Coordinates of C-alpha atoms in Angstrom, one line a residue:
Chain A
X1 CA 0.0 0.0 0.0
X2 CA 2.9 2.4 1.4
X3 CA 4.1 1.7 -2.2
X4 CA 1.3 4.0 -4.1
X5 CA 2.3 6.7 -1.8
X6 CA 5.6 7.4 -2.8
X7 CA 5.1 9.5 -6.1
X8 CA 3.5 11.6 -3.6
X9 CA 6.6 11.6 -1.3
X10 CA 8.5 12.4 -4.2
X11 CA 6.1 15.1 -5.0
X12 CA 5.9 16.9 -1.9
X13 CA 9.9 16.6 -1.8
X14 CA 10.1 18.2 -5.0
X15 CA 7.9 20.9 -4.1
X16 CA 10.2 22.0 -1.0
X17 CA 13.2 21.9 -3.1
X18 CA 11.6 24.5 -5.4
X19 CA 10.2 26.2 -2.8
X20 CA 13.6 26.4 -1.2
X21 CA 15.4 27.7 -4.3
X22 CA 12.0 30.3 -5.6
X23 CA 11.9 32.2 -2.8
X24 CA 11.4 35.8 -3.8
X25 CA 14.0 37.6 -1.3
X26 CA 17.0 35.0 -2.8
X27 CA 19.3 37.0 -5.3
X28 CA 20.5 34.2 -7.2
X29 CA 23.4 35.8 -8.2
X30 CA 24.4 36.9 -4.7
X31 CA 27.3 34.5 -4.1
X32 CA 28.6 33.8 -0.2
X33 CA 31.9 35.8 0.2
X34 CA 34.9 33.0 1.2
X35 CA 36.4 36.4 2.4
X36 CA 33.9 37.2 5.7
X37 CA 35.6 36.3 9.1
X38 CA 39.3 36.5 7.1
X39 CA 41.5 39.6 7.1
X40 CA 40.7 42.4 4.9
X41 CA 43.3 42.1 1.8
X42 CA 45.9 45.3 2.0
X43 CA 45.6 47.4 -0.8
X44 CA 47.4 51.1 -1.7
X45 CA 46.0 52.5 -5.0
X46 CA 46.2 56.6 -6.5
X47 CA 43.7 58.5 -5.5
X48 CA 40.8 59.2 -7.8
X49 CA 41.0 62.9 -7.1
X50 CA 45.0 63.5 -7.9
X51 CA 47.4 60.6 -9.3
X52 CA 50.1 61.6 -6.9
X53 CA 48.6 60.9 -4.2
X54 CA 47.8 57.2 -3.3
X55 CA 44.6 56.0 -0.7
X56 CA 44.7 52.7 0.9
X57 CA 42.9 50.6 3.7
X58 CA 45.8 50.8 5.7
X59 CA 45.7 53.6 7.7
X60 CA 42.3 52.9 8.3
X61 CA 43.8 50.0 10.8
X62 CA 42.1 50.3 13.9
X63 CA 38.7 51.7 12.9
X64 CA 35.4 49.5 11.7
X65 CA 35.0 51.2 7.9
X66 CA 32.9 50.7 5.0
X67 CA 34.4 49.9 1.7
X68 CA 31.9 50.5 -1.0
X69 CA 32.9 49.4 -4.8
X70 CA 31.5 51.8 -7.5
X71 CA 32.1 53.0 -11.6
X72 CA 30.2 55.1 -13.1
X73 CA 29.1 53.1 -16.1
X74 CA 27.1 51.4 -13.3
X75 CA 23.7 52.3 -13.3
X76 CA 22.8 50.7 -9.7
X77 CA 25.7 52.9 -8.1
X78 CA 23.9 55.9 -9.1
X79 CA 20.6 54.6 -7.1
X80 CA 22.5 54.2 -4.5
X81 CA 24.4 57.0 -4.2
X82 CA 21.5 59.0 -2.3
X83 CA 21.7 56.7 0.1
X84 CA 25.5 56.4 1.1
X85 CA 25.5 60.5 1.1
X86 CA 22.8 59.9 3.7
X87 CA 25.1 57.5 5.7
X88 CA 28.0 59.8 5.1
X89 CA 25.9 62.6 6.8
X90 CA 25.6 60.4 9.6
X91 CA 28.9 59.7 10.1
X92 CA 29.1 56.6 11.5
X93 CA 32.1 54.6 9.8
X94 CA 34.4 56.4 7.0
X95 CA 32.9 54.8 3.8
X96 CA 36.2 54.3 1.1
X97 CA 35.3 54.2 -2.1
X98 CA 36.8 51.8 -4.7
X99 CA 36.4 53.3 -7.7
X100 CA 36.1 50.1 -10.3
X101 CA 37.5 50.0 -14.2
X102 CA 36.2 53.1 -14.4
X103 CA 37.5 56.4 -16.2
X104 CA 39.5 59.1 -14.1
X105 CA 37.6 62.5 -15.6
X106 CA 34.0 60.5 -15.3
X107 CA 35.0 59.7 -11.9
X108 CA 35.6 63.1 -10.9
X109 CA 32.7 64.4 -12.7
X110 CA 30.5 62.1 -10.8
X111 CA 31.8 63.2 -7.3
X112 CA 31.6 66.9 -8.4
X113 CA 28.1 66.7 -9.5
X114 CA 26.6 63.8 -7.0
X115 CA 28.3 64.6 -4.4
X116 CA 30.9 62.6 -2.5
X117 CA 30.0 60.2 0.6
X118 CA 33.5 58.8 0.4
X119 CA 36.4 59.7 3.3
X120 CA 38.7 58.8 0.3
X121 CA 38.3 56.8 -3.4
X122 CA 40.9 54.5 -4.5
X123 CA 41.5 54.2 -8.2
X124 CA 41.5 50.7 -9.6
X125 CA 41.2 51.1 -13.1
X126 CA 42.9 47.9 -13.9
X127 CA 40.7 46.0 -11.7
X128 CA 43.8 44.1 -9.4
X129 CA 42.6 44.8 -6.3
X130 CA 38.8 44.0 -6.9
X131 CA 39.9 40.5 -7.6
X132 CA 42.0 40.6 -4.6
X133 CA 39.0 41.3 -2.7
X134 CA 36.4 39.0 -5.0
X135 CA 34.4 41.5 -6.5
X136 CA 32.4 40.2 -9.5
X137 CA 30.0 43.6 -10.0
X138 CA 29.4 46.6 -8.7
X139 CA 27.8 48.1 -6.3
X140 CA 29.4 45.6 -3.6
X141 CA 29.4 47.3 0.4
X142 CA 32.0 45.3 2.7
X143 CA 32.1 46.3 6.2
X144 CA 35.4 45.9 8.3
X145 CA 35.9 45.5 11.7
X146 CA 39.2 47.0 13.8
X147 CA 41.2 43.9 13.7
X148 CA 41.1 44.2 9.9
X149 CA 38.6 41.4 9.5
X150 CA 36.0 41.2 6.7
X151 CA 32.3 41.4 8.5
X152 CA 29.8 41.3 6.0
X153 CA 29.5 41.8 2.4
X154 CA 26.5 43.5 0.6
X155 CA 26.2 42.9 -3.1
X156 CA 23.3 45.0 -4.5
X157 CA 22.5 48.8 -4.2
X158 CA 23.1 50.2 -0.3
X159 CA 19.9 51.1 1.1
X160 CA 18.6 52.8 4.4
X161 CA 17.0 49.5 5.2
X162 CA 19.9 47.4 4.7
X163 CA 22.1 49.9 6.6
X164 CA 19.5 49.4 9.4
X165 CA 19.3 45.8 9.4
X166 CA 22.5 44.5 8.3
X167 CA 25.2 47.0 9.0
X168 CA 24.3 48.7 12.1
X169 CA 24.2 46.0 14.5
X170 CA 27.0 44.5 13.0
X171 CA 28.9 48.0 13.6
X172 CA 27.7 48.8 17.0
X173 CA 29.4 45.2 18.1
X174 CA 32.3 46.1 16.3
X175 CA 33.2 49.5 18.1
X176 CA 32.9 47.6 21.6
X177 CA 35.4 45.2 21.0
X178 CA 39.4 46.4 21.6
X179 CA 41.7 46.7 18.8
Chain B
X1 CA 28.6 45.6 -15.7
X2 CA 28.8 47.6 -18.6
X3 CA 25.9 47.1 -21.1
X4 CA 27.1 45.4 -24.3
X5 CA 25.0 43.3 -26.8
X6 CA 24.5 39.9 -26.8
X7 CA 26.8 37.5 -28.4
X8 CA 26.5 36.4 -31.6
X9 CA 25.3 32.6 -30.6
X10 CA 22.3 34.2 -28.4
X11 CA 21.3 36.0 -31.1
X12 CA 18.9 33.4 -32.9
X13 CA 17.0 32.7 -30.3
X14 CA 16.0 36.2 -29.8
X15 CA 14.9 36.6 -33.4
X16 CA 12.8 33.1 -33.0
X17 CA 11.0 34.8 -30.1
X18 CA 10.6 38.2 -31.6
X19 CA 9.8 37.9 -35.2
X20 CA 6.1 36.8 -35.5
X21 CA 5.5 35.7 -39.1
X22 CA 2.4 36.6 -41.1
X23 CA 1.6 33.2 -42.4
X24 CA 1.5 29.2 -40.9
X25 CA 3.5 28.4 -43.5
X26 CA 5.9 31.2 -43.6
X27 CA 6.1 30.5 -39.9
X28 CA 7.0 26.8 -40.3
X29 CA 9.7 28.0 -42.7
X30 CA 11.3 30.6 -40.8
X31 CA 11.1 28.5 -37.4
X32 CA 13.0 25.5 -39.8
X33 CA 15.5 27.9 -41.3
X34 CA 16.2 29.4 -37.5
X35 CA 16.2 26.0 -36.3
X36 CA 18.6 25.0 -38.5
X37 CA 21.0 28.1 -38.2
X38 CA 21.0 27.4 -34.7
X39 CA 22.1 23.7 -34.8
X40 CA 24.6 25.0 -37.4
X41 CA 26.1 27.4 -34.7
X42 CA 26.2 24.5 -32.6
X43 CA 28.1 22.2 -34.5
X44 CA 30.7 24.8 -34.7
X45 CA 33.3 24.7 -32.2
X46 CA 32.8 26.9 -29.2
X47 CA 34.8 30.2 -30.3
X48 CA 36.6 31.7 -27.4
X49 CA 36.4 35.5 -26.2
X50 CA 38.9 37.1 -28.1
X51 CA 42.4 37.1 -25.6
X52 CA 43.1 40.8 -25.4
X53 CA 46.4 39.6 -23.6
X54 CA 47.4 38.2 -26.7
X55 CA 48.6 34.2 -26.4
X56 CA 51.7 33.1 -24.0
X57 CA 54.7 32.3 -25.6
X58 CA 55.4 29.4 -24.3
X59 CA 53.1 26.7 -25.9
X60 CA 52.8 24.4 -22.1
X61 CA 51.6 27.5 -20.6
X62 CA 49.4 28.2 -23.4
X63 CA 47.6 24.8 -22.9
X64 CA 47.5 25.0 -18.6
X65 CA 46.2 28.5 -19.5
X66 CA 43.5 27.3 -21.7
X67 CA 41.9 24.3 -19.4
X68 CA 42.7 26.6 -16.5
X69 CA 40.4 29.5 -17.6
X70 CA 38.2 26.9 -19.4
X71 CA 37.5 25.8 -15.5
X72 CA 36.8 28.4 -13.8
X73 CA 33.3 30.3 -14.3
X74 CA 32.6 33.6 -15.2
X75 CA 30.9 35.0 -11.9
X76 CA 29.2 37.6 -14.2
X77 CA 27.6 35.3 -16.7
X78 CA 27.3 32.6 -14.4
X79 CA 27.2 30.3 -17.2
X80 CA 30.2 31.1 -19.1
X81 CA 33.4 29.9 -17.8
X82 CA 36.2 32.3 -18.1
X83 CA 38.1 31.4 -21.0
X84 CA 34.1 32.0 -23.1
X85 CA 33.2 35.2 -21.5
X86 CA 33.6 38.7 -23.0
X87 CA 32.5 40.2 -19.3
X88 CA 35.2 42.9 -18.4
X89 CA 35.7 40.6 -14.8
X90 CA 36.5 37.9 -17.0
X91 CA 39.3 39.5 -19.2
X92 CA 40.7 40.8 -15.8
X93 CA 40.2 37.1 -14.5
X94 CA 42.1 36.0 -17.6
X95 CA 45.3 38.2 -17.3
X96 CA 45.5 36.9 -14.1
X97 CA 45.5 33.7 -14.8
X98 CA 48.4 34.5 -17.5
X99 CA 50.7 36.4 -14.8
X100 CA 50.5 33.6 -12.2
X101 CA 51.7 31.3 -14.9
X102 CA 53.9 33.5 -15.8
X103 CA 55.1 33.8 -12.3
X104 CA 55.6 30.3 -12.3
X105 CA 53.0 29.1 -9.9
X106 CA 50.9 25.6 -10.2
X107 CA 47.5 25.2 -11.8
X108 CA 46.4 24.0 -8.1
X109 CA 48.2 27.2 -6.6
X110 CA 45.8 29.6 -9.2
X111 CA 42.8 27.7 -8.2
X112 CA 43.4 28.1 -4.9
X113 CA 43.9 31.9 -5.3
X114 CA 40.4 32.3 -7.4
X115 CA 38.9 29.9 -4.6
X116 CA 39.7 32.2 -1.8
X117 CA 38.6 35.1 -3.3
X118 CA 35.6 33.8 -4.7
X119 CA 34.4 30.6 -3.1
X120 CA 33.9 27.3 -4.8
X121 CA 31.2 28.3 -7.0
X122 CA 34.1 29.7 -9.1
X123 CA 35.1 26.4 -10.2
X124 CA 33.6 24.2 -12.7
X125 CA 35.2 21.0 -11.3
X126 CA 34.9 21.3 -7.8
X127 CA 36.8 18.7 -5.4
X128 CA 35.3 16.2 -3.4
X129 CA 34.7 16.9 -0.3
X130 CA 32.0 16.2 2.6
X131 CA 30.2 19.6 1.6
X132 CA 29.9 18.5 -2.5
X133 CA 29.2 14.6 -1.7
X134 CA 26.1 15.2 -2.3
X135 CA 26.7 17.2 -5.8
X136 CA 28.9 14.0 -6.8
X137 CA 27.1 11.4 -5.2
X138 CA 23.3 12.1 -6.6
X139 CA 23.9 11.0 -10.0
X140 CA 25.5 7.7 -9.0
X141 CA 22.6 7.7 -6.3
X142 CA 19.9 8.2 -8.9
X143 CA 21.3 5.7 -11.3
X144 CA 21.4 2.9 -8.5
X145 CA 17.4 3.8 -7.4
X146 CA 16.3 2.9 -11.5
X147 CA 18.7 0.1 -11.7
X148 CA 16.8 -1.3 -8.8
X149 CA 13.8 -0.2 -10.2
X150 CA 14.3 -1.9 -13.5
X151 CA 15.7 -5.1 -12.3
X152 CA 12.4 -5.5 -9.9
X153 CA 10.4 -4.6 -13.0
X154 CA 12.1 -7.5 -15.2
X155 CA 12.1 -10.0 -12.3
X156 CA 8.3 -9.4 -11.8
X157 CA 7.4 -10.0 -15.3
X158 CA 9.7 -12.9 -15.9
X159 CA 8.0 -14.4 -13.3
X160 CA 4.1 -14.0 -14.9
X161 CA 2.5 -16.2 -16.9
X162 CA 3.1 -15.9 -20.6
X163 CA 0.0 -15.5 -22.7
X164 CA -0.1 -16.0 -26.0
X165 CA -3.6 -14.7 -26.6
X166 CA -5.1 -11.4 -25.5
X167 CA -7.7 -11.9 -23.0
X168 CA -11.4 -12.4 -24.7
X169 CA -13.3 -9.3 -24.5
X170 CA -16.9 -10.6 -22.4

């Protein structure tokens, strides 16, 4: 008898598994980072604003900071750009700015017209140290904590709601502990 | 990622969907004739992305380079691997590949250097391990469940009666 049944097992098991992989808040192209929990990779690029001078994670040693990967051929950047001006406002973390295969002048232009939420941008026109850090598209938010440990990684436009539910709590833990 | 058209292999299934025919007939035709372009273009080898690097000099490294880049997936077009993709990530990801051969390092050495950035999902071959049993194990499992299946089928019909006749309809 238990025998007619199990199409219907099959069925129902079938059912969860699509369930599972259709739910409507999964980004299927969000990827886990292998980077959360390890140490932030090092990086010392020129500064967007003036070639001579170079901006770097660094001397941000010590601090929980934001590191928010932009270009300005990227039209989700510019949604969120509102929104990280906001945060800037706020100033709760310095937010660095990576500033991805992207064009020195537009760069500028963009900062100059928009605004600029960054505490510095690094200029990684050649892409090196977004692979370092396993960037696959822009905008990507990374939050790091004083130890130079990566937190959490965001991979879609920064919101006020995300901010609120993903980053805050993360950061208020993150300034209690000792460097 | 920057917009840019679709490659030329999409393409003729985007005409199939778009171009509405006025006639059954012309319809048959053009579905045949994009039908047939299509299995044309599949027949043909699988072009690469065009290697802005330009090729390695040496022809071993040339070869790891290929099945290296041919392995590991394009984490834009998550379908691509890297050595097929035209995605900016993917040229990036393919000069890499070049200077750490270059460098001198080992094909397990780059793979471990694109796994840490970017997880496993980066690689098309992934190892065995206690987290992708299951991703290697299913297809053997599946294959053993209608095995059984079949053999239980065959054994249960050896065993009935053989009759020559069709039953008489009453």
């Amino acid at each position: 008898m238990w025998k007619f049944l199990l199409p219907i097992f099959a069925f129902i098991a079938l059912v969860v598994f699509f369930a599972l992989g259709l739910k409507p808040d999964r980004d299927i192209r969000a990827l886990p980072s292998p980077l959360i929990g390890k140490t932030a990779p090092v990086f010392s690029l020129p500064d967007v604003m003036d070639p001579a001078k170079s901006v770097g994670n660094a001397p941000l040693a010590g601090q929980v900071y934001v590191l928010n990967v932009w270009g300005t051929w990227c039209i989700a950047c510019r949604e969120e750009h509102e929104t990280l001006l906001a945060l800037a406002k706020q100033n709760v973390v310095p937010i660095l700015g990576l500033d991805w295969k992207d064009e020195r002048d537009r760069a500028q232009a963009w900062l100059a017209q928009l605004g600029n939420p960054y505490s510095a941008v690094a200029f990684d026109d050649k892409g090196n140290v977004a692979i370092d850090w396993g960037v696959y598209g822009a905008p990507e938010t990374y939050l790091v904590d004083k130890k130079g440990r990566v937190l959490y990684k965001h991979i879609a436009p920064m919101t006020a709601e995300v901010w609120q539910r993903e980053f805050l709590p993360r950061i208020a833990a993150a300034q209690k502990e000792s460097t | 990622m920057k917009y840019r058209p679709l490659p030329p292999v999409a393409r003729p299934f985007v005409l199939a969907r778009r171009c509405l025919p006025p006639t059954a007939g012309a319809s048959l035709t053009v579905a045949r004739s994009v039908m047939l372009a299509t299995l044309l273009l599949l027949a043909l080898p699988r072009a690469h992305a065009v290697d802005e690097h330009g090729q390695l000099e040496n022809p071993a490294l040339q070869s790891r380079y290929e099945s290296l880049t041919r392995e590991l997936r394009c984490l834009v077009c998550q379908n691509e691997s890297v050595a097929d993709s035209d995605a900016p990530l993917a040229q990036d990801l393919r000069g890499q590949v070049q200077r750490m051969l270059v460098a001198g390092k080992s094909d397990e050495q780059i793979l471990q250097f694109m796994t840490d950035r970017y997880g496993e999902f980066v690689r098309y071959n992934p190892p065995l391990e206690t987290k992708t049993l299951f991703l290697w194990g299913a297809p053997f499992v599946l294959l053993l469940i209608g095995i059984v299946t079949v053999w239980r089928i065959v054994c249960r019909r050896a065993a009935m009666p053989i009759e020559d006749d069709p039953p008489a309809a009453t």
